[in-house]
């Protein structure tokens, strides 16, 4: 995953910000316990969002512990306690998606990056096996997604909807696992689908320049209109709007302020920085 | 039935004003207009019903006479003028969320008879699947082929509303207004309000 699912810190209450950090630290600690010290490096904001959503839906946060950060023992931090498997599941998801991301990088990146990937991949393979054993349903969905993605990318002009479909479908199906009844299944799927679609398109918008240089697949490469950024913004906005519509239909009690913040401020802010950030750099250069 | 106070998210000793406010906010949130073409329209309708019932229940309990009882009407998202259309079965399939079946019929329609309605329904299928970009394209084509059709126009307006969603009208970023897009927060609000007006026009028109 890619780390686009962030909070807008300036709009959070201090206690919400602390709770957010403590979920991040709690998940990090869990990755150390379940996999290894190094596996923690694959932790992303996206998986923190997933963990937080799981904990909120299951109401599994029991309180907070004080402790110290493993990477920096001088730093005190708090850990959110979790009564069930929400952390383990998110940790497994993080490892599984990191593994597939590495595999993907092997096929389409430069020489030095490939070398680096070759070095770390054996570790990830081992953790990946363990995660797949513990959560086979996550593994199946991720593997299906990779296959569908490869097939879709055969046709370089398949359009952005088709290109984003595997990721959307995967995240939708992952969240659908949490649903209690048919109605929830549809709501969770739609929410996950739109968030997944958004993540995929954000990544595509982010990588467009690189992909153009190296001739890699990118769904935005075929855009022929005259305002690419407006087009990207419109289609990304729409995914967020639809995700927000679905989100409103989910009963959120714990961490509501934080999750609301992400949907309303965090994601749009990240989107603007990805879509318009590069433009500003270009703008600066031209001055 | 669950506790009506919980449904509205207020404490049992909240004042009548607070309850009214909570009710209004929820009613706005689940309003059928927000879910015009959404695959989740029926879920929102269900939520709306629960909120209405809870509000009525509280009013009854507090012996303040009858509540507003404004249970949402039909929000199927489709106007009944479809009954005479050549794509009647497609509309039924879409209504039941059977998108594959609907698309099968549409795709087997020969090129020559792909009318504005065909494009509209194709867009509706794409939208239900989450393929917003294609949906946008089809709705645009439908509107261009038949500019006076209020149904197609409403669908396109709904799309445009979503495509300008950013910050919910609130802007903290200095980047909101750079470069060629030049779309300020106000523009977005204004555009959205226009779209909204048009939408409500259509609704009464249908």
Short mmCIF file of C-alpha atoms in Angstrom, two decimals:
data_model
loop_
_atom_site.label_atom_id
_atom_site.label_comp_id
_atom_site.label_asym_id
_atom_site.label_seq_id
_atom_site.Cartn_x
_atom_site.Cartn_y
_atom_site.Cartn_z
CA UNK A 1 0.00 0.00 0.00
CA UNK A 2 1.05 3.54 -0.49
CA UNK A 3 0.38 5.74 2.54
CA UNK A 4 -2.23 8.10 1.11
CA UNK A 5 -4.79 7.47 3.85
CA UNK A 6 -3.68 10.13 6.28
CA UNK A 7 -5.24 12.43 8.83
CA UNK A 8 -5.19 16.20 8.61
CA UNK A 9 -3.41 16.88 11.87
CA UNK A 10 -4.37 20.53 12.12
CA UNK A 11 -8.06 19.62 12.20
CA UNK A 12 -7.78 16.98 14.94
CA UNK A 13 -8.31 17.43 18.66
CA UNK A 14 -5.14 16.77 20.64
CA UNK A 15 -6.61 13.66 22.27
CA UNK A 16 -7.66 12.39 18.84
CA UNK A 17 -4.16 12.92 17.51
CA UNK A 18 -2.77 11.00 20.49
CA UNK A 19 -5.23 8.18 19.95
CA UNK A 20 -4.27 8.04 16.29
CA UNK A 21 -0.59 7.81 17.17
CA UNK A 22 -1.25 5.13 19.74
CA UNK A 23 -3.02 2.97 17.18
CA UNK A 24 -0.08 3.46 14.83
CA UNK A 25 2.36 2.47 17.59
CA UNK A 26 0.18 -0.43 18.68
CA UNK A 27 0.07 -1.79 15.16
CA UNK A 28 3.83 -1.33 14.81
CA UNK A 29 4.38 -3.31 18.01
CA UNK A 30 2.08 -6.06 16.77
CA UNK A 31 4.07 -6.36 13.55
CA UNK A 32 7.19 -6.84 15.62
CA UNK A 33 5.50 -9.57 17.65
CA UNK A 34 3.87 -11.39 14.74
CA UNK A 35 6.65 -11.11 12.20
CA UNK A 36 9.91 -9.45 12.98
CA UNK A 37 11.64 -6.30 14.01
CA UNK A 38 12.28 -5.47 10.37
CA UNK A 39 8.74 -6.16 9.23
CA UNK A 40 7.75 -3.00 11.05
CA UNK A 41 9.35 -1.05 8.27
CA UNK A 42 6.56 -2.03 5.95
CA UNK A 43 3.97 -0.37 8.17
CA UNK A 44 2.02 2.30 6.31
CA UNK A 45 -0.68 4.85 7.06
CA UNK A 46 -3.03 2.85 4.89
CA UNK A 47 -2.79 -0.14 7.18
CA UNK A 48 -3.21 2.09 10.20
CA UNK A 49 -6.45 3.27 8.66
CA UNK A 50 -7.50 -0.33 8.13
CA UNK A 51 -6.63 -1.24 11.74
CA UNK A 52 -8.44 1.80 13.06
CA UNK A 53 -11.54 1.03 11.02
CA UNK A 54 -11.54 -2.59 12.22
CA UNK A 55 -11.13 -1.53 15.84
CA UNK A 56 -13.89 1.00 15.45
CA UNK A 57 -16.33 -1.45 13.86
CA UNK A 58 -15.64 -4.18 16.40
CA UNK A 59 -15.32 -1.72 19.28
CA UNK A 60 -12.17 -3.55 20.29
CA UNK A 61 -10.05 -0.74 21.75
CA UNK A 62 -9.85 -1.30 25.49
CA UNK A 63 -7.61 1.50 26.61
CA UNK A 64 -4.04 2.70 26.32
CA UNK A 65 -0.67 1.52 27.69
CA UNK A 66 2.40 3.62 28.18
CA UNK A 67 5.67 2.35 26.81
CA UNK A 68 8.71 3.16 24.75
CA UNK A 69 9.33 3.12 21.06
CA UNK A 70 11.51 0.19 19.95
CA UNK A 71 13.25 2.18 17.26
CA UNK A 72 13.95 5.07 19.52
CA UNK A 73 14.05 3.97 23.20
CA UNK A 74 14.32 7.57 24.31
CA UNK A 75 10.89 8.30 22.94
CA UNK A 76 7.94 7.52 25.15
CA UNK A 77 4.81 6.44 23.39
CA UNK A 78 1.36 5.13 24.05
CA UNK A 79 -0.10 1.95 22.65
CA UNK A 80 -3.82 1.44 22.05
CA UNK A 81 -4.86 -1.91 23.53
CA UNK A 82 -6.86 -4.11 21.26
CA UNK A 83 -9.14 -6.86 22.58
CA UNK A 84 -9.31 -8.97 19.44
CA UNK A 85 -7.50 -9.77 16.22
CA UNK A 86 -7.83 -6.34 14.60
CA UNK A 87 -4.12 -5.60 14.91
CA UNK A 88 -3.03 -9.05 13.73
CA UNK A 89 -5.31 -8.82 10.76
CA UNK A 90 -4.04 -5.38 9.80
CA UNK A 91 -0.44 -6.52 10.32
CA UNK A 92 -1.03 -9.54 8.07
CA UNK A 93 -2.62 -7.32 5.46
CA UNK A 94 0.34 -4.98 5.62
CA UNK A 95 2.85 -7.80 5.11
CA UNK A 96 0.85 -9.42 2.33
CA UNK A 97 0.41 -6.18 0.40
CA UNK A 98 4.05 -5.22 0.92
CA UNK A 99 5.09 -8.59 -0.48
CA UNK A 100 3.02 -8.17 -3.61
CA UNK A 101 4.19 -4.59 -4.00
CA UNK A 102 7.80 -5.85 -3.97
CA UNK A 103 6.96 -8.45 -6.55
CA UNK A 104 5.41 -5.77 -8.68
CA UNK A 105 8.50 -3.56 -8.26
CA UNK A 106 10.70 -6.39 -9.49
CA UNK A 107 8.97 -6.33 -12.83
CA UNK A 108 8.81 -2.60 -13.42
CA UNK A 109 11.53 -0.56 -11.82
CA UNK A 110 15.09 0.55 -12.43
CA UNK A 111 18.24 -1.46 -11.90
CA UNK A 112 19.22 -0.24 -8.43
CA UNK A 113 15.76 -0.52 -7.01
CA UNK A 114 15.51 -4.04 -8.36
CA UNK A 115 18.77 -4.91 -6.63
CA UNK A 116 17.45 -3.57 -3.33
CA UNK A 117 14.19 -5.45 -3.77
CA UNK A 118 16.11 -8.69 -4.40
CA UNK A 119 17.92 -8.18 -1.10
CA UNK A 120 14.87 -7.74 1.09
CA UNK A 121 12.52 -10.09 -0.70
CA UNK A 122 13.61 -13.33 1.02
CA UNK A 123 12.61 -11.87 4.40
CA UNK A 124 9.26 -10.78 3.10
CA UNK A 125 8.65 -14.17 1.53
CA UNK A 126 8.94 -15.80 4.92
CA UNK A 127 6.66 -13.33 6.67
CA UNK A 128 4.28 -13.47 3.78
CA UNK A 129 3.96 -17.23 4.18
CA UNK A 130 3.08 -16.83 7.82
CA UNK A 131 0.56 -14.08 7.16
CA UNK A 132 -1.04 -16.12 4.37
CA UNK A 133 -1.36 -19.08 6.72
CA UNK A 134 -3.04 -17.00 9.42
CA UNK A 135 -5.36 -15.06 7.13
CA UNK A 136 -5.90 -17.14 3.98
CA UNK A 137 -8.89 -15.02 2.93
CA UNK A 138 -6.70 -11.90 2.73
CA UNK A 139 -4.05 -13.81 0.79
CA UNK A 140 -6.61 -15.08 -1.72
CA UNK A 141 -7.99 -11.62 -2.34
CA UNK A 142 -4.54 -10.07 -2.74
CA UNK A 143 -3.39 -12.81 -5.12
CA UNK A 144 -6.55 -12.46 -7.19
CA UNK A 145 -6.00 -8.75 -7.39
CA UNK A 146 -2.42 -9.10 -8.64
CA UNK A 147 -3.52 -11.49 -11.34
CA UNK A 148 -6.42 -9.30 -12.43
CA UNK A 149 -4.13 -6.27 -12.44
CA UNK A 150 -1.59 -7.97 -14.69
CA UNK A 151 -4.32 -9.04 -17.07
CA UNK A 152 -5.83 -5.57 -17.21
CA UNK A 153 -2.49 -3.94 -17.89
CA UNK A 154 -2.00 -6.07 -20.99
CA UNK A 155 -4.22 -3.58 -22.73
CA UNK A 156 -2.41 -0.29 -22.22
CA UNK A 157 -5.49 1.73 -23.26
CA UNK A 158 -7.99 -0.02 -21.02
CA UNK A 159 -9.22 3.21 -19.40
CA UNK A 160 -8.97 4.35 -15.83
CA UNK A 161 -12.07 2.54 -14.56
CA UNK A 162 -10.86 -0.86 -15.71
CA UNK A 163 -7.33 -0.18 -14.48
CA UNK A 164 -8.54 0.80 -11.02
CA UNK A 165 -11.05 -2.04 -10.77
CA UNK A 166 -8.79 -4.77 -9.32
CA UNK A 167 -7.60 -2.59 -6.43
CA UNK A 168 -11.10 -1.32 -5.71
CA UNK A 169 -12.54 -4.79 -5.86
CA UNK A 170 -9.85 -6.12 -3.53
CA UNK A 171 -10.30 -3.50 -0.84
CA UNK A 172 -14.08 -3.75 -1.18
CA UNK A 173 -13.91 -7.50 -0.67
CA UNK A 174 -11.50 -7.13 2.25
CA UNK A 175 -13.87 -4.79 4.08
CA UNK A 176 -16.87 -6.91 3.15
CA UNK A 177 -15.38 -9.65 5.33
CA UNK A 178 -16.30 -7.52 8.35
CA UNK A 179 -19.98 -7.18 7.50
CA UNK A 180 -22.69 -8.75 9.65
CA UNK A 181 -25.56 -8.77 7.16
CA UNK A 182 -26.28 -8.34 3.46
CA UNK A 183 -26.96 -4.65 3.70
CA UNK A 184 -23.68 -4.03 5.50
CA UNK A 185 -21.91 -6.15 2.93
CA UNK A 186 -22.99 -3.80 0.17
CA UNK A 187 -22.17 -0.67 2.13
CA UNK A 188 -18.71 -1.93 3.16
CA UNK A 189 -17.97 -3.12 -0.35
CA UNK A 190 -18.88 0.21 -1.90
CA UNK A 191 -16.83 2.07 0.72
CA UNK A 192 -13.80 -0.17 0.20
CA UNK A 193 -14.20 -0.13 -3.57
CA UNK A 194 -14.18 3.65 -3.80
CA UNK A 195 -11.25 4.01 -1.37
CA UNK A 196 -9.31 1.36 -3.30
CA UNK A 197 -10.08 3.04 -6.60
CA UNK A 198 -8.95 6.33 -5.13
CA UNK A 199 -5.67 4.86 -3.83
CA UNK A 200 -4.92 3.29 -7.19
CA UNK A 201 -5.62 6.49 -9.11
CA UNK A 202 -3.64 8.57 -6.61
CA UNK A 203 -0.67 6.28 -7.15
CA UNK A 204 -1.15 6.53 -10.90
CA UNK A 205 -1.28 10.34 -10.75
CA UNK A 206 1.80 10.34 -8.51
CA UNK A 207 3.82 8.09 -10.85
CA UNK A 208 2.68 9.54 -14.15
CA UNK A 209 5.93 11.37 -14.94
CA UNK A 210 8.12 8.38 -14.06
CA UNK A 211 5.93 5.98 -15.99
CA UNK A 212 6.01 8.24 -19.04
CA UNK A 213 9.80 8.36 -18.92
CA UNK A 214 10.21 4.63 -18.59
CA UNK A 215 7.23 3.65 -20.72
CA UNK A 216 5.49 1.90 -17.85
CA UNK A 217 1.74 1.33 -17.68
CA UNK A 218 -0.25 4.30 -16.47
CA UNK A 219 -3.98 4.84 -16.95
CA UNK A 220 -3.56 8.62 -17.18
CA UNK A 221 -0.99 8.34 -19.98
CA UNK A 222 -3.77 8.17 -22.56
CA UNK A 223 -5.48 11.35 -21.51
CA UNK A 224 -5.78 13.62 -24.53
CA UNK A 225 -7.68 16.61 -23.12
CA UNK A 226 -6.05 19.90 -22.26
CA UNK A 227 -6.32 19.95 -18.46
CA UNK A 228 -4.96 16.78 -16.94
CA UNK A 229 -5.01 18.03 -13.37
CA UNK A 230 -8.65 19.09 -13.50
CA UNK A 231 -9.50 15.69 -14.94
CA UNK A 232 -7.55 13.85 -12.23
CA UNK A 233 -9.11 16.03 -9.55
CA UNK A 234 -12.63 15.40 -10.84
CA UNK A 235 -12.31 11.64 -11.00
CA UNK A 236 -10.53 11.44 -7.63
CA UNK A 237 -13.11 13.75 -6.04
CA UNK A 238 -15.83 11.51 -7.28
CA UNK A 239 -14.34 8.43 -5.68
CA UNK A 240 -14.03 10.26 -2.37
CA UNK A 241 -17.57 11.59 -2.62
CA UNK A 242 -18.92 8.11 -3.19
CA UNK A 243 -16.78 6.71 -0.39
CA UNK A 244 -18.13 9.42 1.91
CA UNK A 245 -21.72 8.55 0.92
CA UNK A 246 -21.10 4.93 1.88
CA UNK A 247 -19.20 5.91 5.02
CA UNK A 248 -22.20 7.86 6.29
CA UNK A 249 -24.22 4.67 6.24
CA UNK A 250 -21.76 2.87 8.53
CA UNK A 251 -22.34 3.19 12.25
CA UNK A 252 -19.06 4.49 13.64
CA UNK A 253 -18.73 5.06 17.37
CA UNK A 254 -15.08 4.69 18.44
CA UNK A 255 -12.52 6.92 16.72
CA UNK A 256 -15.34 8.68 14.91
CA UNK A 257 -13.66 12.08 15.04
CA UNK A 258 -10.47 10.68 13.53
CA UNK A 259 -12.15 8.73 10.74
CA UNK A 260 -14.41 11.69 9.92
CA UNK A 261 -11.32 13.86 9.76
CA UNK A 262 -9.68 11.52 7.26
CA UNK A 263 -12.67 11.41 4.95
CA UNK A 264 -13.35 15.13 5.08
CA UNK A 265 -9.89 16.67 5.34
CA UNK A 266 -7.04 14.16 5.33
CA UNK A 267 -7.76 12.44 2.02
CA UNK A 268 -8.68 15.58 0.06
CA UNK A 269 -5.57 17.36 1.40
CA UNK A 270 -3.37 14.46 0.33
CA UNK A 271 -5.08 14.42 -3.04
CA UNK A 272 -4.44 18.11 -3.60
CA UNK A 273 -0.80 17.74 -2.66
CA UNK A 274 -0.34 14.84 -5.09
CA UNK A 275 -2.24 16.40 -7.98
CA UNK A 276 -1.11 20.01 -7.54
CA UNK A 277 2.12 19.53 -5.59
CA UNK A 278 4.14 18.69 -8.66
CA UNK A 279 2.68 21.61 -10.51
CA UNK A 280 3.96 23.92 -7.83
CA UNK A 281 7.45 22.53 -8.20
CA UNK A 282 7.32 23.07 -11.94
CA UNK A 283 6.01 26.52 -11.28
CA UNK A 284 8.91 27.28 -8.94
CA UNK A 285 11.41 26.06 -11.46
CA UNK A 286 10.02 28.25 -14.18
CA UNK A 287 10.38 31.29 -11.94
CA UNK B 1 -36.91 -1.72 18.10
CA UNK B 2 -33.66 -0.23 19.28
CA UNK B 3 -33.52 2.69 21.64
CA UNK B 4 -34.77 5.72 19.69
CA UNK B 5 -32.36 8.01 21.51
CA UNK B 6 -29.43 5.89 20.35
CA UNK B 7 -30.66 6.05 16.77
CA UNK B 8 -30.59 9.84 16.91
CA UNK B 9 -27.30 9.79 18.82
CA UNK B 10 -28.58 11.93 21.71
CA UNK B 11 -28.86 11.28 25.43
CA UNK B 12 -32.31 10.47 26.87
CA UNK B 13 -32.33 13.73 28.79
CA UNK B 14 -31.55 15.90 25.80
CA UNK B 15 -33.84 18.87 25.32
CA UNK B 16 -36.51 18.92 22.63
CA UNK B 17 -34.42 21.43 20.71
CA UNK B 18 -31.35 19.18 20.75
CA UNK B 19 -33.41 16.26 19.55
CA UNK B 20 -34.89 18.30 16.75
CA UNK B 21 -31.41 19.43 15.74
CA UNK B 22 -30.01 15.91 15.77
CA UNK B 23 -32.99 14.74 13.76
CA UNK B 24 -32.56 17.47 11.18
CA UNK B 25 -28.88 16.71 10.77
CA UNK B 26 -29.48 13.01 10.25
CA UNK B 27 -32.37 13.66 7.89
CA UNK B 28 -30.10 15.90 5.85
CA UNK B 29 -27.36 13.27 5.86
CA UNK B 30 -29.56 10.44 4.64
CA UNK B 31 -31.66 12.59 2.32
CA UNK B 32 -32.56 10.68 -0.86
CA UNK B 33 -31.11 13.48 -2.99
CA UNK B 34 -27.66 12.62 -1.66
CA UNK B 35 -28.04 9.09 -2.92
CA UNK B 36 -29.85 9.83 -6.17
CA UNK B 37 -28.11 7.25 -8.38
CA UNK B 38 -26.16 5.47 -5.71
CA UNK B 39 -26.21 1.70 -5.47
CA UNK B 40 -26.78 2.30 -1.76
CA UNK B 41 -29.97 4.35 -2.21
CA UNK B 42 -32.11 1.72 -0.52
CA UNK B 43 -29.76 1.52 2.47
CA UNK B 44 -29.97 5.28 2.93
CA UNK B 45 -33.74 5.03 2.64
CA UNK B 46 -33.77 2.38 5.35
CA UNK B 47 -31.63 4.58 7.62
CA UNK B 48 -33.94 7.51 6.94
CA UNK B 49 -36.90 5.37 7.94
CA UNK B 50 -35.21 4.37 11.19
CA UNK B 51 -34.44 7.98 11.99
CA UNK B 52 -38.02 9.03 11.25
CA UNK B 53 -39.40 6.25 13.39
CA UNK B 54 -37.07 7.08 16.25
CA UNK B 55 -38.01 10.72 16.08
CA UNK B 56 -41.71 9.92 16.04
CA UNK B 57 -41.24 7.50 18.90
CA UNK B 58 -39.49 10.09 21.04
CA UNK B 59 -42.17 12.63 20.28
CA UNK B 60 -44.82 10.13 21.22
CA UNK B 61 -43.01 9.29 24.44
CA UNK B 62 -42.73 12.91 25.32
CA UNK B 63 -46.40 13.43 24.56
CA UNK B 64 -45.81 16.32 22.29
CA UNK B 65 -48.44 15.27 19.86
CA UNK B 66 -47.46 13.72 16.60
CA UNK B 67 -44.01 14.01 15.06
CA UNK B 68 -43.48 15.20 11.58
CA UNK B 69 -43.76 11.65 10.36
CA UNK B 70 -42.24 12.73 7.11
CA UNK B 71 -41.14 9.28 6.12
CA UNK B 72 -39.24 9.44 2.89
CA UNK B 73 -41.32 8.67 -0.13
CA UNK B 74 -40.32 6.61 -3.09
CA UNK B 75 -36.63 7.07 -3.74
CA UNK B 76 -36.10 4.35 -6.26
CA UNK B 77 -34.09 6.81 -8.27
CA UNK B 78 -36.07 6.16 -11.41
CA UNK B 79 -38.97 8.08 -12.74
CA UNK B 80 -41.87 6.03 -13.89
CA UNK B 81 -41.65 7.25 -17.49
CA UNK B 82 -39.45 4.23 -18.11
CA UNK B 83 -42.43 1.94 -18.41
CA UNK B 84 -42.95 2.80 -22.06
CA UNK B 85 -39.28 2.65 -22.97
CA UNK B 86 -37.75 0.00 -25.16
CA UNK B 87 -35.23 -0.72 -22.41
CA UNK B 88 -37.85 -1.47 -19.79
CA UNK B 89 -36.27 -4.76 -18.76
CA UNK B 90 -32.87 -3.10 -18.47
CA UNK B 91 -34.31 -0.57 -16.05
CA UNK B 92 -35.82 -3.34 -13.98
CA UNK B 93 -32.50 -5.15 -13.84
CA UNK B 94 -30.67 -2.00 -12.77
CA UNK B 95 -33.28 -1.35 -10.11
CA UNK B 96 -32.63 -4.81 -8.72
CA UNK B 97 -28.88 -4.30 -8.91
CA UNK B 98 -28.51 -7.04 -11.53
CA UNK B 99 -25.95 -5.12 -13.50
CA UNK B 100 -24.51 -7.99 -15.52
CA UNK B 101 -27.91 -8.91 -16.93
CA UNK B 102 -28.64 -5.28 -17.75
CA UNK B 103 -25.32 -4.86 -19.54
CA UNK B 104 -25.86 -8.04 -21.53
CA UNK B 105 -29.04 -6.65 -23.07
CA UNK B 106 -27.45 -3.27 -23.69
CA UNK B 107 -24.37 -4.74 -25.32
CA UNK B 108 -26.44 -6.86 -27.66
CA UNK B 109 -28.25 -3.77 -28.95
CA UNK B 110 -27.09 -3.05 -32.52
CA UNK B 111 -25.03 0.09 -33.07
CA UNK B 112 -27.80 1.74 -35.07
CA UNK B 113 -30.36 1.77 -32.28
CA UNK B 114 -28.17 3.04 -29.49
CA UNK B 115 -30.28 6.00 -28.46
CA UNK B 116 -29.73 8.62 -25.79
CA UNK B 117 -31.54 6.32 -23.41
CA UNK B 118 -29.15 3.51 -24.27
CA UNK B 119 -26.21 5.74 -23.31
CA UNK B 120 -27.96 6.85 -20.15
CA UNK B 121 -28.59 3.27 -19.03
CA UNK B 122 -25.08 2.21 -19.99
CA UNK B 123 -23.86 5.06 -17.80
CA UNK B 124 -26.10 3.91 -14.99
CA UNK B 125 -24.64 0.39 -15.19
CA UNK B 126 -21.09 1.75 -15.11
CA UNK B 127 -21.96 3.98 -12.17
CA UNK B 128 -23.42 1.14 -10.17
CA UNK B 129 -20.24 -0.86 -10.70
CA UNK B 130 -18.17 2.02 -9.41
CA UNK B 131 -16.78 2.86 -12.87
CA UNK B 132 -17.42 6.55 -12.45
CA UNK B 133 -15.33 7.75 -15.34
CA UNK B 134 -17.17 5.75 -17.97
CA UNK B 135 -20.45 6.68 -16.35
CA UNK B 136 -19.54 10.33 -16.77
CA UNK B 137 -18.79 9.80 -20.45
CA UNK B 138 -22.06 7.99 -21.13
CA UNK B 139 -24.17 10.53 -19.26
CA UNK B 140 -22.52 13.31 -21.23
CA UNK B 141 -23.31 11.57 -24.50
CA UNK B 142 -26.89 10.95 -23.42
CA UNK B 143 -27.34 14.62 -22.56
CA UNK B 144 -25.80 15.73 -25.84
CA UNK B 145 -28.08 13.45 -27.84
CA UNK B 146 -31.19 14.54 -25.97
CA UNK B 147 -30.52 17.85 -24.21
CA UNK B 148 -34.12 18.30 -23.03
CA UNK B 149 -34.43 15.08 -21.10
CA UNK B 150 -34.63 15.90 -17.41
CA UNK B 151 -33.75 12.38 -16.28
CA UNK B 152 -30.41 12.33 -18.09
CA UNK B 153 -29.68 15.89 -17.02
CA UNK B 154 -30.30 15.02 -13.37
CA UNK B 155 -27.89 12.10 -13.58
CA UNK B 156 -25.20 14.30 -15.12
CA UNK B 157 -25.73 17.00 -12.51
CA UNK B 158 -25.37 14.42 -9.79
CA UNK B 159 -22.06 13.35 -11.33
CA UNK B 160 -20.83 16.92 -11.49
CA UNK B 161 -21.72 17.43 -7.86
CA UNK B 162 -19.52 14.49 -6.91
CA UNK B 163 -16.69 15.53 -9.17
CA UNK B 164 -16.42 18.89 -7.43
CA UNK B 165 -16.44 17.33 -3.95
CA UNK B 166 -13.39 18.51 -2.07
CA UNK B 167 -13.17 19.49 1.56
CA UNK B 168 -16.93 19.72 1.72
CA UNK B 169 -16.66 23.37 0.78
CA UNK B 170 -13.93 24.04 3.26
CA UNK B 171 -10.42 24.82 2.16
CA UNK B 172 -7.31 24.90 4.33
CA UNK B 173 -4.82 24.39 1.56
CA UNK B 174 -2.97 27.21 -0.05
CA UNK B 175 -2.79 24.99 -3.07
CA UNK B 176 -6.48 25.06 -3.67
CA UNK B 177 -6.11 27.91 -6.08
CA UNK B 178 -3.03 27.43 -8.20
CA UNK B 179 -2.48 27.12 -11.88
CA UNK B 180 -4.86 26.47 -14.65
CA UNK B 181 -7.69 24.89 -12.70
CA UNK B 182 -8.34 28.16 -10.89
CA UNK B 183 -11.32 26.73 -9.10
CA UNK B 184 -11.86 28.41 -5.76
CA UNK B 185 -13.83 27.13 -2.88
CA UNK B 186 -16.59 29.58 -3.79
CA UNK B 187 -16.76 28.30 -7.36
CA UNK B 188 -17.21 24.79 -6.07
CA UNK B 189 -19.95 25.85 -3.69
CA UNK B 190 -21.66 27.88 -6.36
CA UNK B 191 -21.42 25.09 -8.89
CA UNK B 192 -22.75 22.65 -6.39
CA UNK B 193 -25.65 24.90 -5.47
CA UNK B 194 -26.51 25.36 -9.15
CA UNK B 195 -26.38 21.64 -9.68
CA UNK B 196 -28.53 21.15 -6.63
CA UNK B 197 -31.13 23.65 -7.86
CA UNK B 198 -31.26 21.96 -11.22
CA UNK B 199 -31.67 18.65 -9.50
CA UNK B 200 -34.62 19.77 -7.46
CA UNK B 201 -36.17 21.34 -10.55
CA UNK B 202 -35.98 18.02 -12.29
CA UNK B 203 -37.40 16.18 -9.37
CA UNK B 204 -40.57 18.22 -9.38
CA UNK B 205 -40.62 18.13 -13.17
CA UNK B 206 -40.66 14.39 -13.39
#
